[in-house]
PDB file of C-alpha atoms in Angstrom:
ATOM      1  CA  GLN A   1       0.310  10.819 -16.027  1.00 87.00           C
ATOM      2  CA  VAL A   2      -0.973   9.176 -12.454  1.00 93.00           C
ATOM      3  CA  GLN A   3      -0.658  11.396  -9.379  1.00 96.00           C
ATOM      4  CA  LEU A   4      -1.305   8.836  -5.990  1.00 97.00           C
ATOM      5  CA  VAL A   5      -2.025  10.582  -3.226  1.00 97.00           C
ATOM      6  CA  GLU A   6      -2.221   8.565  -0.150  1.00 98.00           C
ATOM      7  CA  SER A   7      -3.625   9.351   3.087  1.00 98.00           C
ATOM      8  CA  GLY A   8      -4.957   7.534   7.218  1.00 98.00           C
ATOM      9  CA  GLY A   9      -1.964   7.361   8.939  1.00 97.00           C
ATOM     10  CA  GLY A  10      -1.335   8.413  11.864  1.00 97.00           C
ATOM     11  CA  LEU A  11       0.057   6.833  15.528  1.00 98.00           C
ATOM     12  CA  VAL A  12      -2.146   4.589  17.266  1.00 98.00           C
ATOM     13  CA  GLN A  13      -0.457   1.807  20.129  1.00 98.00           C
ATOM     14  CA  ALA A  14      -0.023  -1.548  19.691  1.00 98.00           C
ATOM     15  CA  GLY A  15      -2.859  -3.794  19.053  1.00 98.00           C
ATOM     16  CA  ASN A  16      -4.934  -1.318  16.971  1.00 98.00           C
ATOM     17  CA  SER A  17      -6.649  -0.869  13.986  1.00 98.00           C
ATOM     18  CA  LEU A  18      -5.617   1.620  10.768  1.00 98.00           C
ATOM     19  CA  ARG A  19      -7.041   2.246   7.030  1.00 98.00           C
ATOM     20  CA  LEU A  20      -5.008   3.874   4.490  1.00 98.00           C
ATOM     21  CA  SER A  21      -6.316   5.123   1.568  1.00 98.00           C
ATOM     22  CA  CYS A  22      -4.371   6.137  -2.297  1.00 97.00           C
ATOM     23  CA  ALA A  23      -6.380   8.344  -4.099  1.00 96.00           C
ATOM     24  CA  ALA A  24      -5.431   8.437  -8.122  1.00 94.00           C
ATOM     25  CA  SER A  25      -6.174  11.177 -10.832  1.00 89.00           C
ATOM     26  CA  GLY A  26      -4.773  12.096 -14.083  1.00 87.00           C
ATOM     27  CA  ARG A  27      -5.193   8.451 -14.983  1.00 83.00           C
ATOM     28  CA  THR A  28      -7.831   5.984 -14.056  1.00 85.00           C
ATOM     29  CA  VAL A  29      -5.362   3.500 -12.116  1.00 84.00           C
ATOM     30  CA  SER A  30      -9.141   0.999 -13.172  1.00 85.00           C
ATOM     31  CA  SER A  31      -6.317  -1.428 -15.051  1.00 88.00           C
ATOM     32  CA  TYR A  32      -3.352  -0.569 -13.222  1.00 94.00           C
ATOM     33  CA  ALA A  33      -1.682  -3.084 -11.050  1.00 95.00           C
ATOM     34  CA  MET A  34      -1.214  -1.585  -7.747  1.00 96.00           C
ATOM     35  CA  GLY A  35       1.454  -1.642  -4.317  1.00 97.00           C
ATOM     36  CA  TRP A  36       1.685  -0.930  -0.982  1.00 98.00           C
ATOM     37  CA  PHE A  37       5.220  -0.406   0.707  1.00 98.00           C
ATOM     38  CA  ARG A  38       6.771   0.886   3.614  1.00 98.00           C
ATOM     39  CA  GLN A  39      10.073   2.227   4.458  1.00 98.00           C
ATOM     40  CA  ALA A  40      11.302   1.790   7.760  1.00 97.00           C
ATOM     41  CA  PRO A  41      13.706   4.669   9.556  1.00 92.00           C
ATOM     42  CA  GLY A  42      17.738   2.727   8.884  1.00 94.00           C
ATOM     43  CA  LYS A  43      15.513   0.114   6.384  1.00 96.00           C
ATOM     44  CA  GLU A  44      15.020   0.121   2.503  1.00 96.00           C
ATOM     45  CA  ARG A  45      11.438  -0.032   1.516  1.00 96.00           C
ATOM     46  CA  GLU A  46       9.822  -3.272   1.107  1.00 96.00           C
ATOM     47  CA  ILE A  47       6.675  -4.427  -0.314  1.00 97.00           C
ATOM     48  CA  VAL A  48       3.852  -4.504   1.886  1.00 97.00           C
ATOM     49  CA  ALA A  49       1.370  -5.860  -0.634  1.00 98.00           C
ATOM     50  CA  ALA A  50       0.429  -6.130  -3.428  1.00 97.00           C
ATOM     51  CA  ILE A  51      -2.987  -6.256  -6.216  1.00 97.00           C
ATOM     52  CA  THR A  52      -4.168  -7.348  -9.429  1.00 95.00           C
ATOM     53  CA  TRP A  53      -5.750  -4.719 -11.786  1.00 93.00           C
ATOM     54  CA  SER A  54      -8.870  -6.791 -11.414  1.00 93.00           C
ATOM     55  CA  GLY A  55      -8.370  -7.384  -7.718  1.00 91.00           C
ATOM     56  CA  ARG A  56      -8.700 -11.114  -7.733  1.00 95.00           C
ATOM     57  CA  SER A  57      -4.945 -11.654  -7.003  1.00 95.00           C
ATOM     58  CA  THR A  58      -3.099 -10.178  -3.794  1.00 97.00           C
ATOM     59  CA  TYR A  59       0.064 -10.620  -2.478  1.00 97.00           C
ATOM     60  CA  TYR A  60       1.355 -10.216   1.104  1.00 97.00           C
ATOM     61  CA  ALA A  61       5.032 -10.205   2.398  1.00 97.00           C
ATOM     62  CA  ASP A  62       4.786 -12.581   5.086  1.00 97.00           C
ATOM     63  CA  SER A  63       5.402 -10.318   7.804  1.00 97.00           C
ATOM     64  CA  VAL A  64       1.665  -8.302   7.340  1.00 98.00           C
ATOM     65  CA  LYS A  65      -0.099 -11.760   6.144  1.00 98.00           C
ATOM     66  CA  GLY A  66      -3.482 -12.118   7.910  1.00 98.00           C
ATOM     67  CA  ARG A  67      -3.032  -8.299   9.548  1.00 98.00           C
ATOM     68  CA  PHE A  68      -3.194  -6.202   6.528  1.00 98.00           C
ATOM     69  CA  THR A  69      -5.689  -6.364   4.025  1.00 98.00           C
ATOM     70  CA  ILE A  70      -5.917  -4.858   0.208  1.00 98.00           C
ATOM     71  CA  SER A  71      -8.913  -3.680  -1.535  1.00 97.00           C
ATOM     72  CA  ARG A  72      -9.250  -1.573  -4.085  1.00 96.00           C
ATOM     73  CA  ASP A  73     -12.152   0.644  -5.464  1.00 95.00           C
ATOM     74  CA  ASN A  74     -11.963   0.576  -9.426  1.00 93.00           C
ATOM     75  CA  ALA A  75     -15.131   3.469  -9.407  1.00 93.00           C
ATOM     76  CA  LYS A  76     -13.210   5.744  -7.006  1.00 94.00           C
ATOM     77  CA  ASN A  77      -9.821   5.283  -8.423  1.00 94.00           C
ATOM     78  CA  THR A  78      -8.651   4.228  -4.921  1.00 96.00           C
ATOM     79  CA  VAL A  79      -6.671   1.677  -3.461  1.00 97.00           C
ATOM     80  CA  PHE A  80      -6.876   0.328   0.252  1.00 98.00           C
ATOM     81  CA  LEU A  81      -4.620  -1.039   2.915  1.00 98.00           C
ATOM     82  CA  GLN A  82      -6.493  -1.941   6.513  1.00 98.00           C
ATOM     83  CA  MET A  83      -4.070  -2.862   9.437  1.00 98.00           C
ATOM     84  CA  ASN A  84      -4.979  -4.287  12.443  1.00 98.00           C
ATOM     85  CA  SER A  85      -2.780  -5.722  14.816  1.00 98.00           C
ATOM     86  CA  LEU A  86      -0.511  -3.282  14.626  1.00 98.00           C
ATOM     87  CA  LYS A  87       3.076  -4.168  16.049  1.00 98.00           C
ATOM     88  CA  PRO A  88       5.896  -1.061  16.517  1.00 97.00           C
ATOM     89  CA  GLU A  89       7.559  -2.885  13.887  1.00 97.00           C
ATOM     90  CA  ASP A  90       5.205  -1.408  11.574  1.00 98.00           C
ATOM     91  CA  THR A  91       6.005   1.855  12.270  1.00 98.00           C
ATOM     92  CA  ALA A  92       7.235   3.218   8.495  1.00 98.00           C
ATOM     93  CA  VAL A  93       6.067   5.577   6.429  1.00 98.00           C
ATOM     94  CA  PHE A  94       4.513   4.046   3.393  1.00 98.00           C
ATOM     95  CA  TYR A  95       3.856   4.422  -0.185  1.00 98.00           C
ATOM     96  CA  CYS A  96       1.245   3.637  -2.475  1.00 97.00           C
ATOM     97  CA  ALA A  97       2.440   3.003  -6.004  1.00 97.00           C
ATOM     98  CA  ALA A  98       0.681   2.019  -9.277  1.00 96.00           C
ATOM     99  CA  GLY A  99       1.868   0.145 -12.282  1.00 94.00           C
ATOM    100  CA  GLN A 100       1.491  -1.741 -15.908  1.00 91.00           C
ATOM    101  CA  ARG A 101       2.409  -4.833 -14.186  1.00 89.00           C
ATOM    102  CA  PHE A 102       1.789  -6.802 -11.551  1.00 89.00           C
ATOM    103  CA  THR A 103       5.358  -7.411  -8.848  1.00 86.00           C
ATOM    104  CA  THR A 104       6.463  -7.359  -6.098  1.00 85.00           C
ATOM    105  CA  THR A 105       9.991  -5.644  -6.217  1.00 85.00           C
ATOM    106  CA  SER A 106      10.142  -2.130  -6.992  1.00 81.00           C
ATOM    107  CA  GLY A 107       9.243  -1.529 -10.333  1.00 88.00           C
ATOM    108  CA  TYR A 108       5.913   0.699 -10.291  1.00 94.00           C
ATOM    109  CA  ASN A 109       5.671   3.403 -12.660  1.00 93.00           C
ATOM    110  CA  TYR A 110       4.090   5.922 -10.384  1.00 96.00           C
ATOM    111  CA  TRP A 111       4.370   6.147  -6.814  1.00 97.00           C
ATOM    112  CA  GLY A 112       2.817   8.728  -4.115  1.00 97.00           C
ATOM    113  CA  ARG A 113       4.953  10.610  -1.683  1.00 98.00           C
ATOM    114  CA  GLY A 114       4.127   8.263   1.562  1.00 98.00           C
ATOM    115  CA  THR A 115       2.083   8.959   4.354  1.00 98.00           C
ATOM    116  CA  GLN A 116       3.474   8.147   8.045  1.00 98.00           C
ATOM    117  CA  VAL A 117       2.726   5.521  10.125  1.00 98.00           C
ATOM    118  CA  THR A 118       3.900   4.882  14.028  1.00 98.00           C
ATOM    119  CA  VAL A 119       2.842   2.183  15.978  1.00 98.00           C
ATOM    120  CA  SER A 120       3.751   2.524  19.926  1.00 97.00           C
ATOM    121  CA  SER A 121       4.252   0.107  22.948  1.00 94.00           C
TER     122      SER A 121
END
Protein backbone atom coordinates (compact mmCIF):
# COMPACT_ATOMS: atom_id res chain seq x y z
CA GLN A 1 0.00 0.00 0.00
CA VAL A 2 1.17 3.49 -0.83
CA GLN A 3 0.18 6.64 1.02
CA LEU A 4 0.58 9.97 -0.74
CA VAL A 5 0.54 13.33 1.01
CA GLU A 6 0.54 16.58 -0.93
CA SER A 7 1.84 19.86 0.42
CA GLY A 8 2.79 23.32 -0.78
CA GLY A 9 -0.59 24.64 -1.79
CA GLY A 10 -1.84 28.05 -0.76
CA LEU A 11 -3.11 31.43 -1.85
CA VAL A 12 -1.00 33.40 -4.32
CA GLN A 13 -1.45 36.31 -6.66
CA ALA A 14 -1.53 35.80 -10.40
CA GLY A 15 1.94 35.69 -11.90
CA ASN A 16 3.54 34.18 -8.84
CA SER A 17 4.83 30.66 -8.25
CA LEU A 18 4.18 27.67 -6.02
CA ARG A 19 5.94 24.38 -5.62
CA LEU A 20 3.86 21.37 -4.72
CA SER A 21 5.37 18.29 -3.14
CA CYS A 22 4.00 14.79 -2.88
CA ALA A 23 5.62 12.55 -0.30
CA ALA A 24 5.05 8.83 -0.58
CA SER A 25 5.21 6.35 2.25
CA GLY A 26 4.40 2.73 2.86
CA ARG A 27 6.25 1.55 -0.21
CA THR A 28 8.82 3.04 -2.50
CA VAL A 29 7.35 4.64 -5.59
CA SER A 30 10.63 4.69 -7.47
CA SER A 31 9.20 2.17 -9.94
CA TYR A 32 5.86 3.92 -10.27
CA ALA A 33 4.71 6.52 -12.71
CA MET A 34 3.47 9.63 -10.95
CA GLY A 35 0.90 12.18 -11.93
CA TRP A 36 -0.56 15.47 -10.81
CA PHE A 37 -4.24 16.11 -11.35
CA ARG A 38 -6.48 19.00 -10.41
CA GLN A 39 -10.16 19.59 -9.91
CA ALA A 40 -11.74 23.01 -9.93
CA PRO A 41 -15.17 23.66 -8.42
CA GLY A 42 -17.90 22.37 -10.69
CA LYS A 43 -15.43 20.75 -13.06
CA GLU A 44 -14.13 17.27 -13.62
CA ARG A 45 -10.72 16.20 -12.44
CA GLU A 46 -8.10 16.66 -15.14
CA ILE A 47 -4.52 15.64 -15.71
CA VAL A 48 -1.94 18.37 -15.19
CA ALA A 49 1.34 16.51 -15.60
CA ALA A 50 2.80 13.03 -15.40
CA ILE A 51 6.26 11.53 -15.18
CA THR A 52 7.64 8.05 -15.74
CA TRP A 53 9.41 6.16 -13.01
CA SER A 54 12.81 7.13 -14.40
CA GLY A 55 11.88 10.74 -14.97
CA ARG A 56 12.95 10.51 -18.59
CA SER A 57 9.51 11.10 -20.01
CA THR A 58 6.95 13.66 -18.97
CA TYR A 59 3.54 14.81 -20.08
CA TYR A 60 1.87 18.20 -19.64
CA ALA A 61 -1.62 19.39 -20.31
CA ASP A 62 -1.68 22.10 -22.95
CA SER A 63 -2.98 24.58 -20.40
CA VAL A 64 0.18 24.34 -18.29
CA LYS A 65 2.91 23.73 -20.86
CA GLY A 66 5.79 26.13 -20.42
CA ARG A 67 4.60 27.15 -16.94
CA PHE A 68 4.60 23.94 -14.88
CA THR A 69 7.40 21.42 -14.40
CA ILE A 70 7.04 17.97 -12.90
CA SER A 71 10.05 16.27 -11.36
CA ARG A 72 10.84 13.51 -8.93
CA ASP A 73 13.45 12.48 -6.40
CA ASN A 74 13.28 8.72 -6.10
CA ALA A 75 15.78 8.69 -3.27
CA LYS A 76 13.35 10.80 -1.26
CA ASN A 77 10.22 9.08 -2.55
CA THR A 78 8.90 12.48 -3.55
CA VAL A 79 7.47 14.10 -6.66
CA PHE A 80 7.24 17.83 -7.26
CA LEU A 81 5.21 20.23 -9.35
CA GLN A 82 6.80 23.61 -9.91
CA MET A 83 4.11 26.06 -10.96
CA ASN A 84 5.17 29.39 -12.42
CA SER A 85 3.18 32.27 -13.90
CA LEU A 86 0.08 31.11 -12.10
CA LYS A 87 -3.29 32.23 -13.41
CA PRO A 88 -6.67 32.49 -11.67
CA GLU A 89 -7.87 29.60 -13.82
CA ASP A 90 -5.27 27.38 -12.14
CA THR A 91 -7.31 27.56 -8.94
CA ALA A 92 -8.17 24.00 -7.96
CA VAL A 93 -7.47 21.17 -5.58
CA PHE A 94 -4.32 19.45 -6.80
CA TYR A 95 -3.93 15.71 -6.34
CA CYS A 96 -0.91 13.48 -6.55
CA ALA A 97 -1.24 9.95 -7.94
CA ALA A 98 0.98 6.92 -8.32
CA GLY A 99 0.55 3.98 -10.61
CA GLN A 100 2.27 1.11 -12.31
CA ARG A 101 1.50 2.50 -15.74
CA PHE A 102 2.39 5.89 -17.21
CA THR A 103 -0.93 7.32 -18.32
CA THR A 104 -2.69 10.61 -18.82
CA THR A 105 -5.98 9.21 -17.62
CA SER A 106 -7.06 8.75 -14.03
CA GLY A 107 -6.03 5.10 -14.09
CA TYR A 108 -3.59 5.42 -11.20
CA ASN A 109 -3.56 3.01 -8.29
CA TYR A 110 -2.99 5.43 -5.42
CA TRP A 111 -4.18 8.97 -4.72
CA GLY A 112 -3.45 11.66 -2.21
CA ARG A 113 -6.10 13.76 -0.51
CA GLY A 114 -5.18 16.92 -2.34
CA THR A 115 -3.89 20.39 -1.61
CA GLN A 116 -5.75 23.60 -2.40
CA VAL A 117 -4.21 26.11 -4.77
CA THR A 118 -5.94 29.46 -5.06
CA VAL A 119 -4.73 32.13 -7.45
CA SER A 120 -6.12 35.62 -7.04
CA SER A 121 -6.27 38.15 -9.84
